[in-house]
mmCIF file of C-alpha atoms in Angstrom:
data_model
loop_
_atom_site.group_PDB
_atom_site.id
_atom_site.type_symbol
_atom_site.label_atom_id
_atom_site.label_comp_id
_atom_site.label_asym_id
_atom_site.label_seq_id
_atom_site.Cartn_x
_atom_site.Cartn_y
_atom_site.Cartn_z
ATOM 1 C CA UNK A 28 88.314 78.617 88.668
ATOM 2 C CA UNK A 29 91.190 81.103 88.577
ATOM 3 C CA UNK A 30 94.195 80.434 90.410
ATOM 4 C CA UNK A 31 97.719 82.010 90.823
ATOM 5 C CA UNK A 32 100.298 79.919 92.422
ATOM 6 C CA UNK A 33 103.487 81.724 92.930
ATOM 7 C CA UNK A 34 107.351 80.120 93.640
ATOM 8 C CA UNK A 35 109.073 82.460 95.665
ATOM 9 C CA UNK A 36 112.892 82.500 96.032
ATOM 10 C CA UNK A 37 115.369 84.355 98.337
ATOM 11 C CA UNK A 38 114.332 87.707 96.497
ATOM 12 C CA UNK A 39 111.033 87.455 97.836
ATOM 13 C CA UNK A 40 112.502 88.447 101.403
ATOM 14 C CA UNK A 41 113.377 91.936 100.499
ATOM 15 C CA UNK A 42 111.435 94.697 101.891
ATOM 16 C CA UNK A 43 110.766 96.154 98.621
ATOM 17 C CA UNK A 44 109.698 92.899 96.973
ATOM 18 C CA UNK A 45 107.543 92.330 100.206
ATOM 19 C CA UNK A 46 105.289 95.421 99.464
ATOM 20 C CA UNK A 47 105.179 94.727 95.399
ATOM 21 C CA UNK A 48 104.297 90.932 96.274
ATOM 22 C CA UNK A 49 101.163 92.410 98.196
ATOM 23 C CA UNK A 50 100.616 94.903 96.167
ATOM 24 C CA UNK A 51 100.298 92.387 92.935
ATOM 25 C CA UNK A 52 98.314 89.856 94.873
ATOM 26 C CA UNK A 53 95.728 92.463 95.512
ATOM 27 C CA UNK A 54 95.377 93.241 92.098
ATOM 28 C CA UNK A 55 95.466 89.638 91.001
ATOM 29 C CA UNK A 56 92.455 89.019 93.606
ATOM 30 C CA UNK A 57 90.587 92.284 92.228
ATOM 31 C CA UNK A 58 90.677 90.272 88.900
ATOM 32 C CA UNK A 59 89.096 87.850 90.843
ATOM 33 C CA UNK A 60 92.187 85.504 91.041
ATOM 34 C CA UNK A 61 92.930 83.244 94.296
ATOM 35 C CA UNK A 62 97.113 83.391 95.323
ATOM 36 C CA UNK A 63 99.249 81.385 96.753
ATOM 37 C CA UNK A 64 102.708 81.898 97.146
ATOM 38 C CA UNK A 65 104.957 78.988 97.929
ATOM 39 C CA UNK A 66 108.759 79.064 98.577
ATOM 40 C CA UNK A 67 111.080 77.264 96.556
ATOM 41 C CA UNK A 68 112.336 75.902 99.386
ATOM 42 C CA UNK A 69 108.748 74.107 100.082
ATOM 43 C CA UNK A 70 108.148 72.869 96.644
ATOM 44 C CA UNK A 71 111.690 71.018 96.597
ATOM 45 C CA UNK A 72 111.737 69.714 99.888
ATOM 46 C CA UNK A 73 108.040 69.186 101.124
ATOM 47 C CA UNK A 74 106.272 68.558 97.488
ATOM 48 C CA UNK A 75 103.850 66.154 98.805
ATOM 49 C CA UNK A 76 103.354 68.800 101.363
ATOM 50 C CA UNK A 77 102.481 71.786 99.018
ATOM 51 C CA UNK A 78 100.720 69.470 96.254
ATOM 52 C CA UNK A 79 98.181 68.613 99.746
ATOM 53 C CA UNK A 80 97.868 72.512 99.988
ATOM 54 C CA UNK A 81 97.064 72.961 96.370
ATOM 55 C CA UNK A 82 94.220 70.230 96.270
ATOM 56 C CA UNK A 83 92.772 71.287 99.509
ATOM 57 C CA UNK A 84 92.515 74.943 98.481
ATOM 58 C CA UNK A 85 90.836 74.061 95.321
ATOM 59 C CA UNK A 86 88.596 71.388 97.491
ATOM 60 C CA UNK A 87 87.449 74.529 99.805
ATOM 61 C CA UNK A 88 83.729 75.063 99.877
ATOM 62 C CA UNK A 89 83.918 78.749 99.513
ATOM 63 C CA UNK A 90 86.491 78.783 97.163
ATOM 64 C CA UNK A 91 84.332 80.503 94.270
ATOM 65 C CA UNK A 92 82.961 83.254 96.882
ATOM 66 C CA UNK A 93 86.015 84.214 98.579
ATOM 67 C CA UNK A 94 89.159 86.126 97.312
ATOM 68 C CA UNK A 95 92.347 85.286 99.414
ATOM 69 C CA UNK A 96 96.083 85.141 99.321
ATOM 70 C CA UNK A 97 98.486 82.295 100.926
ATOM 71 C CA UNK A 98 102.024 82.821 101.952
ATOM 72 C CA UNK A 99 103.373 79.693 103.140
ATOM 73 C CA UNK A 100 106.757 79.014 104.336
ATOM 74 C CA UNK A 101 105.570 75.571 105.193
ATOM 75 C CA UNK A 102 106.043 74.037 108.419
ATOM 76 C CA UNK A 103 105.561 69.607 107.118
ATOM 77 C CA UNK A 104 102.918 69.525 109.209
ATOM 78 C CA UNK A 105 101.292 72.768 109.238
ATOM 79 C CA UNK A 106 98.963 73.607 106.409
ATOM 80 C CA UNK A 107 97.837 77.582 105.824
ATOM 81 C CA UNK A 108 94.447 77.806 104.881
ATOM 82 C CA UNK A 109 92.064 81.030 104.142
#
């Protein structure tokens, strides 16, 4: 299991940043790494929230077949999935 879980701040919201963070998760999946990027925001106010994420995406049936990226901006009771 290979898996890339990325904390993204303010910086992350630049349009420039935008098109490298794509541009690295693609690579990272051609390497055959799964992504997920998290805000800080989410990991210091919903923790429980993004810990749920985390376990359930490593849970995920298809999880050794499948290459994906997450971006979540988590809404508390809203979890992203591939």
């Amino acid at each position: 299991m290979r898996l890339a879980i990325e904390i993204d701040g303010s910086i992350h919201d630049e349009p420039d940043q935008k098109i490298y963070d794509v541009e690295r998760d693609n690579l990272l999946m051609e390497e055959g790494l799964k992504v997920i990027r998290i805000r800080n925001e989410s990991v210091l106010l919903h923790f429980d929230d993004v810990q749920d994420l985390i376990i359930k995406v490593i849970k995920k049936e298809n999880w050794k077949s499948s290459s994906f990226s997450i971006r979540s901006n988590f809404i508390p009771d809203v979890l992203p999935l591939p």
